[in-house]
Coordinates of C-alpha atoms in Angstrom, one line a residue:
Chain A
M177 CA 115.2 58.1 124.8
E178 CA 118.7 59.0 123.7
L179 CA 120.0 62.1 125.4
H180 CA 120.9 63.8 122.3
N181 CA 117.3 63.5 121.1
F182 CA 116.3 65.6 124.2
E183 CA 119.2 68.0 123.7
S184 CA 117.9 68.6 120.1
I185 CA 114.4 69.2 121.3
Y186 CA 115.7 71.5 124.0
Q187 CA 117.8 73.3 121.5
N188 CA 114.9 73.7 119.0
T189 CA 112.1 74.7 121.4
Y190 CA 114.0 76.7 124.2
D191 CA 113.5 80.3 123.0
N192 CA 109.8 79.8 122.3
T193 CA 109.2 78.1 126.0
L194 CA 111.2 80.7 127.5
K195 CA 109.1 83.5 125.7
F196 CA 105.8 82.0 127.0
I197 CA 107.3 81.7 130.5
V198 CA 108.2 85.1 130.6
V199 CA 104.6 86.3 129.3
K200 CA 102.9 83.9 131.7
C201 CA 105.1 83.9 135.0
N202 CA 104.1 85.9 138.2
N203 CA 107.5 86.7 139.2
I204 CA 110.5 87.1 136.6
D205 CA 112.8 85.6 139.2
D206 CA 110.9 82.4 138.8
I207 CA 111.9 81.9 135.2
N208 CA 114.8 79.7 135.5
D209 CA 113.1 77.3 138.1
I210 CA 110.3 77.0 135.7
I211 CA 111.9 76.4 132.6
Q212 CA 114.1 73.9 134.2
D213 CA 111.0 72.1 135.6
T214 CA 109.4 72.1 132.3
Y215 CA 112.3 70.4 130.6
V216 CA 112.7 67.8 133.5
E217 CA 108.9 66.7 133.1
L218 CA 109.6 66.6 129.3
Y219 CA 112.5 64.5 129.7
N220 CA 110.7 62.2 132.2
K221 CA 107.7 61.9 129.9
L222 CA 109.9 61.0 127.0
K223 CA 111.9 58.5 129.2
R224 CA 108.7 56.7 130.1
K225 CA 107.3 56.4 126.7
S226 CA 107.7 57.4 123.3
I227 CA 105.6 60.4 122.5
N228 CA 104.4 61.3 119.0
V229 CA 105.0 65.0 119.3
E230 CA 104.0 66.6 115.9
N231 CA 104.3 70.0 117.4
E232 CA 107.2 70.1 119.9
K233 CA 106.8 73.5 120.6
N234 CA 103.1 73.5 121.6
Y235 CA 103.6 70.4 123.5
I236 CA 106.3 71.9 125.6
V237 CA 104.3 75.1 126.1
G238 CA 101.6 72.7 127.4
I239 CA 103.9 71.4 129.9
A240 CA 105.0 74.8 130.8
K241 CA 101.2 75.8 131.5
N242 CA 100.8 73.2 133.8
I243 CA 104.2 73.8 135.6
I244 CA 103.3 77.4 136.0
K245 CA 99.9 76.6 137.4
R246 CA 101.5 74.2 140.0
H247 CA 103.7 76.9 140.8
Y248 CA 101.4 79.7 141.5
R249 CA 98.1 78.0 141.9
K250 CA 96.4 80.8 139.9
I251 CA 96.5 81.6 136.5
Q252 CA 96.6 85.0 136.8
N253 CA 97.0 87.2 140.1
D254 CA 95.2 90.5 141.1
N255 CA 98.1 92.6 140.6
N256 CA 98.5 91.8 136.9
Q257 CA 95.0 93.3 136.1
I258 CA 95.4 96.2 138.0
S259 CA 98.8 97.1 136.7
I260 CA 97.4 96.9 133.2
E261 CA 94.7 99.3 133.9
E262 CA 96.9 102.0 135.1
Y263 CA 98.5 102.4 131.7
E264 CA 95.3 101.8 129.9
N265 CA 94.3 105.4 128.7
I266 CA 97.8 106.8 127.8
E267 CA 98.4 107.3 124.3
L268 CA 101.7 107.9 122.6
S269 CA 102.9 108.9 119.1
D270 CA 105.4 106.6 117.3
E271 CA 108.0 109.3 117.6
I272 CA 108.4 108.5 121.3
N273 CA 112.3 108.8 122.2
L274 CA 113.3 105.3 123.1
E275 CA 116.9 105.9 123.7
D276 CA 118.9 103.9 125.9
D277 CA 122.3 105.0 125.8
F278 CA 122.4 105.4 129.4
I279 CA 122.5 101.8 130.1
T280 CA 126.2 100.8 130.4
Q281 CA 128.1 97.5 131.6
S282 CA 129.0 98.8 134.8
N283 CA 125.0 100.0 135.6
A284 CA 123.3 97.0 134.0
K285 CA 122.9 95.2 137.2
E286 CA 121.3 98.3 139.0
I287 CA 119.0 99.0 136.1
W288 CA 117.7 95.4 135.6
D289 CA 117.1 95.6 139.6
Y290 CA 115.3 98.6 139.2
I291 CA 113.2 97.3 136.2
K292 CA 112.2 94.1 138.3
N293 CA 110.9 96.5 140.9
K294 CA 108.4 97.8 138.6
D295 CA 105.1 96.2 138.5
L296 CA 104.8 92.8 136.6
V297 CA 103.7 93.8 133.7
T298 CA 106.3 96.3 132.8
T299 CA 108.8 94.1 134.0
K300 CA 107.9 91.5 131.3
V301 CA 107.4 94.3 128.9
F302 CA 111.3 95.4 129.2
Y303 CA 112.3 91.7 129.3
L304 CA 110.5 91.2 125.8
Y305 CA 111.9 94.2 124.5
Y306 CA 115.4 94.5 125.7
I307 CA 116.3 90.9 126.1
F308 CA 114.5 89.1 123.4
G309 CA 114.4 92.0 121.1
Y310 CA 110.9 92.1 120.1
K311 CA 109.2 94.8 118.4
I312 CA 106.5 96.9 120.3
E313 CA 103.7 95.6 118.0
E314 CA 104.9 91.8 118.8
I315 CA 105.1 92.7 122.8
S316 CA 101.4 94.1 122.3
K317 CA 100.3 91.0 120.7
E318 CA 102.2 88.5 123.1
M319 CA 100.9 90.5 126.5
D320 CA 97.4 91.3 125.1
L321 CA 98.3 94.9 125.6
N322 CA 97.2 97.7 122.9
I323 CA 100.5 99.2 121.4
S324 CA 100.1 102.5 123.2
N325 CA 100.2 100.7 126.4
V326 CA 103.4 99.1 125.5
K327 CA 104.9 102.4 124.6
A328 CA 103.5 104.1 127.5
R329 CA 105.3 101.5 129.8
I330 CA 108.8 101.6 127.9
Y331 CA 108.6 105.5 127.5
R332 CA 107.8 106.3 131.1
N333 CA 110.0 104.0 132.6
L334 CA 113.1 104.6 130.4
K335 CA 112.4 108.5 131.3
E336 CA 112.5 107.5 134.8
M337 CA 115.7 105.5 134.5
K338 CA 117.5 108.0 132.5
K339 CA 116.9 110.8 135.1
K340 CA 118.0 108.1 137.8
F341 CA 121.2 106.6 136.2
G342 CA 121.6 109.0 133.2
R343 CA 123.8 111.5 135.2
E344 CA 126.3 108.7 136.4
M345 CA 127.8 108.3 132.9
I346 CA 128.8 111.9 132.2
Chain B
M268 CA 116.4 96.0 119.6
P269 CA 117.8 94.1 122.3
N270 CA 120.2 96.1 124.7
K271 CA 123.6 94.4 124.7
Y272 CA 124.4 95.2 128.2
L273 CA 121.0 94.2 129.9
K274 CA 121.0 91.1 127.7
E275 CA 124.5 90.2 128.6
Y276 CA 123.7 90.7 132.4
V277 CA 120.3 89.0 132.2
E278 CA 122.0 85.8 130.5
S279 CA 124.8 85.6 132.8
N280 CA 122.5 84.3 135.4
N281 CA 119.8 82.6 132.9
N282 CA 120.8 81.3 129.5
K283 CA 120.3 78.3 127.6
E284 CA 123.5 76.5 128.5
T285 CA 123.5 77.1 132.2
N286 CA 119.9 76.0 132.2
Y287 CA 120.4 72.7 130.2
N288 CA 123.4 71.9 132.7
E289 CA 120.7 72.4 135.6
I290 CA 118.1 70.2 133.9
L291 CA 120.6 67.4 133.2
S292 CA 121.6 67.6 137.0
K293 CA 118.0 67.2 138.0
V294 CA 117.4 64.3 135.9
K295 CA 119.7 62.3 137.8
G296 CA 122.9 63.5 136.2
G297 CA 123.2 63.6 132.4
S298 CA 127.0 63.3 132.2
V299 CA 128.3 61.4 129.5
M300 CA 128.7 58.0 132.2
N301 CA 124.9 58.6 132.8
I302 CA 124.0 58.2 129.1
F303 CA 125.1 54.6 129.6
K304 CA 123.2 54.3 132.9
I305 CA 120.1 55.5 131.0
R306 CA 120.6 53.0 128.2
F307 CA 121.1 50.2 130.5
V308 CA 117.8 51.3 132.4
K309 CA 116.1 51.7 129.2
I310 CA 117.1 48.3 127.9
L311 CA 116.0 46.7 131.2
T312 CA 112.6 49.0 131.1
T313 CA 112.0 47.6 127.6
V314 CA 112.4 44.0 128.3
G315 CA 110.3 44.3 131.3
I316 CA 107.6 46.2 129.0
L317 CA 107.8 43.8 126.5
L318 CA 107.3 41.0 129.1
I319 CA 104.3 42.8 130.5
V320 CA 103.0 43.5 127.0
L321 CA 103.3 39.9 126.2
V322 CA 101.0 39.0 128.8
G323 CA 98.5 41.8 128.4
I324 CA 98.5 43.2 131.7
P325 CA 99.2 47.0 131.4
N326 CA 96.5 47.7 129.1
V327 CA 94.1 46.0 131.2
Y328 CA 95.4 47.4 134.4
A329 CA 95.6 51.0 132.8
Y330 CA 91.9 50.5 131.5
I331 CA 90.8 49.2 134.8
K332 CA 92.6 52.3 136.7
W333 CA 91.2 54.8 134.4
N334 CA 87.7 53.6 134.6
A335 CA 88.0 53.5 138.5
E336 CA 88.9 57.1 138.4
F337 CA 86.1 57.8 136.0
T338 CA 83.6 56.0 138.2
E339 CA 84.8 57.9 141.3
F340 CA 84.5 61.3 139.6
M341 CA 80.8 60.3 138.5
E342 CA 80.0 59.5 141.6
M343 CA 81.3 62.4 143.4
P344 CA 78.3 64.0 145.2
R345 CA 76.6 66.5 143.0
Q346 CA 75.0 69.8 144.0
T347 CA 73.2 71.5 141.3
S348 CA 71.5 74.9 140.8
V349 CA 69.7 76.2 137.9
G350 CA 69.2 79.9 137.1
T351 CA 68.4 82.2 134.2
K352 CA 70.3 85.1 133.1
V353 CA 67.9 88.1 133.4
D354 CA 69.8 91.2 132.2
E355 CA 73.0 92.2 130.8
E356 CA 74.8 90.9 134.0
L357 CA 72.8 89.3 136.7
V358 CA 71.5 85.9 136.9
D359 CA 68.8 84.7 138.9
M360 CA 70.0 81.9 141.1
D361 CA 69.5 80.4 144.4
Y362 CA 72.7 79.5 146.5
I363 CA 73.5 76.0 146.7
E364 CA 74.3 75.1 150.4
K365 CA 76.3 72.1 151.4
N366 CA 78.5 71.6 154.6
G367 CA 78.8 75.2 155.4
I368 CA 79.5 76.6 152.0
K369 CA 77.1 78.5 149.9
A370 CA 77.8 79.2 146.3
K371 CA 76.1 80.5 143.3
V372 CA 76.6 82.4 139.9
D373 CA 76.0 85.8 140.7
S374 CA 76.3 87.2 137.0
L375 CA 77.3 86.2 133.7
I376 CA 78.3 88.5 131.2
T377 CA 78.7 87.0 127.6
S378 CA 79.7 88.5 124.2
E379 CA 81.0 87.2 121.1
D380 CA 84.4 86.9 122.4
E381 CA 84.4 87.3 125.9
V382 CA 82.8 85.8 129.1
K383 CA 82.7 86.7 132.6
I384 CA 81.4 84.5 135.2
R385 CA 80.9 85.8 138.7
F386 CA 80.5 83.5 141.6
A387 CA 79.2 84.5 145.3
F388 CA 80.7 82.4 148.0
E389 CA 79.8 82.3 151.6
F390 CA 81.3 80.3 154.1
D391 CA 80.2 79.6 158.0
N392 CA 82.5 80.6 160.8
D393 CA 83.8 77.2 161.4
I394 CA 85.5 76.7 157.9
E395 CA 89.0 77.6 157.9
L396 CA 90.0 79.6 154.7
N397 CA 92.7 81.9 153.4
S398 CA 90.8 84.3 150.8
K399 CA 94.1 85.2 149.3
T400 CA 95.0 81.9 148.0
F401 CA 91.3 80.8 147.6
D402 CA 91.3 78.4 144.3
Y403 CA 89.2 75.9 142.9
S404 CA 88.9 73.9 139.4
Y405 CA 86.4 74.7 137.0
A406 CA 84.8 73.7 133.7
V407 CA 82.6 75.7 131.4
Y408 CA 80.6 74.0 128.6
D409 CA 77.3 74.2 127.0
E410 CA 74.3 72.2 125.9
N411 CA 75.9 71.1 122.9
H412 CA 79.0 70.1 124.8
N413 CA 80.9 73.0 123.5
I414 CA 83.9 73.3 126.1
Y415 CA 84.7 77.0 126.7
A416 CA 87.2 76.3 129.1
I417 CA 88.7 73.7 131.8
Y418 CA 90.8 74.9 134.6
N419 CA 92.5 72.1 136.6
S420 CA 93.6 73.6 140.1
S421 CA 96.1 71.5 141.8
M422 CA 94.7 72.6 145.3
N423 CA 95.0 69.4 147.1
A424 CA 93.2 68.0 144.1
K425 CA 91.5 64.7 144.8
I426 CA 90.4 64.8 140.9
D427 CA 93.5 65.7 139.2
K428 CA 92.7 64.8 135.6
L429 CA 89.7 67.2 135.4
P430 CA 90.0 67.8 131.6
E431 CA 90.2 64.2 130.8
L432 CA 87.2 63.2 132.8
I433 CA 85.1 66.1 131.4
Y434 CA 85.9 65.2 127.9
R435 CA 84.9 61.6 128.7
E436 CA 81.7 62.4 130.3
L437 CA 80.6 64.8 127.5
N438 CA 82.0 62.4 125.0
V439 CA 84.2 64.9 123.4
E440 CA 87.5 63.7 121.9
Y441 CA 90.4 64.2 124.0
N442 CA 93.9 65.1 122.6
K443 CA 96.4 64.6 125.1
N444 CA 99.0 66.4 123.2
D445 CA 96.9 69.3 122.9
I446 CA 94.3 69.5 125.7
Y447 CA 93.3 73.1 124.7
A448 CA 92.4 71.9 121.2
N449 CA 88.7 71.5 121.7
Q450 CA 88.3 74.5 124.0
Y451 CA 87.1 78.1 123.1
A452 CA 88.7 80.0 125.4
T453 CA 92.2 81.2 124.3
S454 CA 93.1 82.8 127.6
T455 CA 91.6 82.8 131.0
S456 CA 91.9 84.3 134.3
M457 CA 90.5 84.2 137.7
G458 CA 90.7 86.1 140.8
N459 CA 88.5 87.6 143.9
L460 CA 86.9 90.7 143.3
S461 CA 86.1 91.1 146.8
A462 CA 86.8 89.1 150.0
S463 CA 85.1 90.2 153.6
N464 CA 82.7 89.2 156.2
R465 CA 83.4 85.5 155.1
K466 CA 82.0 86.2 151.9
I467 CA 84.1 85.9 148.5
I468 CA 83.2 87.3 145.1
N469 CA 85.4 85.6 142.5
E470 CA 85.3 86.0 138.7
I471 CA 86.4 83.8 136.0
R472 CA 87.1 85.6 132.6
L473 CA 87.4 83.9 129.5
K474 CA 88.2 85.4 126.2
S475 CA 88.2 83.8 122.8
L476 CA 90.0 84.9 119.6
K477 CA 87.8 82.5 117.4
G478 CA 84.5 83.5 119.2
F479 CA 82.3 81.5 121.4
P480 CA 79.4 79.8 120.3
K481 CA 75.6 81.1 120.6
S482 CA 74.8 78.9 123.5
K483 CA 71.4 78.5 125.1
K484 CA 72.5 77.1 128.3
L485 CA 75.8 77.1 130.3
Y486 CA 77.0 74.3 132.5
I487 CA 79.6 75.9 134.9
R488 CA 81.1 73.4 137.3
I489 CA 83.5 73.9 140.1
L490 CA 85.4 71.4 142.5
N491 CA 88.5 70.8 144.5
L492 CA 87.4 74.2 146.4
G493 CA 90.6 74.9 148.5
Y494 CA 93.4 77.3 149.7
S495 CA 96.8 77.1 150.5
M496 CA 99.1 78.5 153.4
V497 CA 102.9 78.9 153.8
N498 CA 104.4 76.7 156.5
V499 CA 107.1 79.0 157.6
E500 CA 108.8 76.6 159.7
E501 CA 109.1 74.0 157.2
K502 CA 109.4 76.3 154.2
K503 CA 106.7 74.7 152.2
I504 CA 103.2 75.5 150.8
E505 CA 100.6 73.5 152.3
E506 CA 97.0 73.1 150.6
F507 CA 93.9 72.7 152.1
N508 CA 90.8 71.0 150.4
I509 CA 87.4 72.6 152.0
S510 CA 85.0 70.7 149.7
K511 CA 84.5 67.4 148.1
E512 CA 81.4 68.2 146.1
N513 CA 81.0 68.7 142.3
W514 CA 79.3 72.0 142.2
I515 CA 77.1 72.5 139.1
F516 CA 75.8 75.5 137.9
E517 CA 73.2 75.7 135.1
V518 CA 72.4 79.0 133.3
E519 CA 69.7 79.4 130.9
I520 CA 70.4 82.2 128.4
P521 CA 67.4 83.9 127.0
E522 CA 67.6 83.9 123.2
R523 CA 67.8 87.9 123.3
F524 CA 71.4 87.4 124.7
Y525 CA 72.8 84.5 122.7
N526 CA 71.0 85.4 119.4
S527 CA 71.1 89.2 119.7
N528 CA 70.7 90.0 116.2
S529 CA 73.1 92.6 115.8
Y530 CA 73.3 94.4 112.7
D531 CA 75.4 97.0 111.0
L532 CA 75.2 100.6 110.2
K533 CA 76.6 102.7 107.7
L534 CA 76.9 106.4 107.0
K535 CA 74.0 108.2 105.3
N536 CA 76.3 110.8 103.9
E537 CA 80.1 110.0 103.4
I538 CA 82.6 112.0 105.4
E539 CA 85.6 112.8 103.3
G540 CA 88.9 111.2 104.8
V541 CA 87.0 109.0 106.9
N542 CA 86.7 105.2 106.5
L543 CA 83.9 103.9 108.8
T544 CA 84.9 100.1 108.6
K545 CA 82.5 99.0 111.4
A546 CA 79.7 100.2 113.1
R547 CA 77.6 97.4 114.8
I548 CA 74.7 97.7 116.9
T549 CA 73.8 95.1 119.5
D550 CA 71.3 94.8 122.4
T551 CA 74.0 96.1 124.7
A552 CA 76.2 98.4 122.8
L553 CA 77.5 100.4 119.4
T554 CA 80.8 99.6 118.3
I555 CA 82.5 102.0 115.8
V556 CA 85.7 101.3 114.1
L557 CA 87.1 103.8 111.7
E558 CA 90.2 104.9 109.9
N559 CA 91.5 108.5 110.1
K560 CA 95.1 109.2 110.6
E561 CA 94.4 112.6 111.8
I562 CA 92.2 111.5 114.4
A563 CA 94.3 108.5 115.4
E564 CA 97.3 110.6 115.8
K565 CA 95.6 113.2 117.9
L566 CA 94.5 110.3 120.4
Q567 CA 98.2 108.9 120.3
N568 CA 99.4 112.3 121.3
G569 CA 97.2 112.4 124.4
H570 CA 100.1 111.5 126.4
T571 CA 101.6 115.1 126.6
M572 CA 98.5 116.4 127.9
Q573 CA 96.8 116.6 131.3
T574 CA 94.1 113.9 131.7
N575 CA 91.1 116.3 131.6
E576 CA 92.5 118.3 128.8
F577 CA 92.8 115.3 126.7
A578 CA 89.3 114.0 127.9
K579 CA 88.0 117.2 126.2
I580 CA 89.8 116.8 122.9
R581 CA 89.1 113.0 122.8
D582 CA 85.2 113.6 123.4
E583 CA 85.0 116.1 120.6
L584 CA 86.9 113.9 118.0
I585 CA 84.2 111.4 117.7
Y586 CA 81.0 111.3 119.5
I587 CA 77.6 110.0 119.0
T588 CA 74.4 112.0 119.4
D589 CA 70.6 111.4 118.8
N590 CA 68.0 113.6 117.1
T591 CA 67.7 115.9 120.1
G592 CA 71.5 116.2 120.2
K593 CA 71.8 114.3 123.3
R594 CA 75.3 112.9 123.5
M595 CA 75.7 108.9 124.1
Q596 CA 77.9 107.8 126.7
M597 CA 81.2 106.4 125.5
L598 CA 82.2 103.5 127.3
E599 CA 85.6 102.5 125.7
Q600 CA 88.0 104.1 123.2
T601 CA 91.4 102.7 121.7
S602 CA 93.6 103.7 119.0
S603 CA 96.3 102.5 116.9
D604 CA 98.3 104.4 114.1
N605 CA 95.5 104.7 112.0
E606 CA 92.5 103.4 113.4
V607 CA 90.2 104.4 116.1
K608 CA 87.8 102.1 118.1
E609 CA 85.1 103.4 120.3
I610 CA 82.0 101.6 122.1
F611 CA 79.1 103.7 123.1
A612 CA 76.2 102.9 125.7
V613 CA 73.6 102.8 122.8
T614 CA 71.2 99.6 122.0
K615 CA 69.4 98.6 118.8
Q616 CA 66.1 99.2 120.5
F617 CA 66.8 102.8 121.1
L618 CA 67.1 103.2 117.1
D619 CA 63.5 101.9 116.9
D620 CA 62.2 105.5 117.8
N621 CA 65.4 107.6 117.4
K622 CA 68.1 108.3 115.0
L623 CA 71.6 108.2 115.6
F624 CA 74.6 110.5 114.1
I625 CA 78.2 110.3 114.3
N626 CA 79.9 113.5 114.8
I627 CA 83.7 113.8 113.5
T628 CA 86.0 116.6 114.1
K629 CA 88.8 117.1 111.9
D630 CA 90.8 119.7 110.2
G631 CA 89.2 121.9 112.7
K632 CA 85.6 121.4 111.5
T633 CA 82.9 119.3 113.1
Y634 CA 81.0 116.5 110.3
Q635 CA 77.9 114.9 111.0
S636 CA 76.3 112.1 109.3
E637 CA 73.3 109.9 110.4
L638 CA 73.9 106.2 111.1
I639 CA 71.6 104.1 108.9
K640 CA 70.9 100.3 108.7
E641 CA 72.9 98.6 105.8

């Protein structure tokens, strides 16, 4: 296998694989390790033999699935399930205020650390919303949450963060 | 919309380029120099492979190895228990006991798109176990070899090709590029519901977007039971296998569960502004889906209210009563922008001797219509 072939596959599939890992991982800090291991495994597979990969994205997601399983030993931990329940009955209108102008270059690290300390599902919702730029409906589909649950997670936590970090920019 | 500052910060530690460089360094370099090395190794390998191919050894070797693995799998000691699903949840099944471990399927909940299997495990005192990391491989399929799901735990796995082995045993085509292609479950999860007094209640939950088949019998197989521990000194995770058995649980599913003859209901009298898109009653529940923007918005606006206050309003918006006026218990409610879905605890058998009415409050007035068979 030529290195440039691998690079081409990498470039074409990276975003899709990253999104899958964000949704399935048990810790946002593990993303780099998992994505690197996924592509190392892909590299080794391609190196050993030619694989007829009709759908590269699905094939690599399959590898990522196995890497995640190996990494955590469990598909989904109990904490995930509990944290989903916490927001289940909250309903929000479409007109919720999702202003984020209190996030600045100087407090981005502090705010991201704050988000990472939230429950895993909420951290993932923020990752998909703010890093990938996904719409709420898309996040709802990817995370298997209902739309109001996603809205509630973003709205509540933005409100908290605004209270905590908003004053610093005045 | 992405947040510029958060995106910049997160991607400063985690981006396509830095990850690519890390990957290259992990695959033995990846610098320009290494491309030549890789090419050289590749040429050598190709020549080697060609030589081997010429004498026909690899295929024979792979075939023998694979057959040996399959034979080993088929010869694993098997422990079988047969039970019957007796109600919405419970399964009447005896424990299988082997080498200090007892296991049985305690309950099985099946619906069109979800299956929950609850196991009860009991462990003798001399078996070391960490319930927090307790894990196992499983395969679920039915009498027609429809595969619901296969999960391969790597927990000290003697059998590490479970999907391939199960597919072969069941004579189902295996697509190595998409091992999930012939599986009905589109998402799976497992976890302990409780763990105390050397007893673990563990649940597998399978969901299917395309729906599960109407199976008369489910085969639920588990193996590679084990757990892991963190070795603090050596900073690594150690895995321990506690059973080399192939546990097989067969659950008979009576016809009333797999062929529940659900039917749809409709409004006897139309309610203006309300579009009832689904009213399906089964042996277990009544599911209502309707479109009405006003009701959906009221439910979505519930976040501004106290929980009790919201519950009161929610319970008045849509409710189901019988001919005596008694309200049916609501089990679940979800809403989106224009649609509301509610599930009520009432069965189709109830309709044999009773009537059901849907009550909808809108524009400050409550409208009622009987729900009749379509």
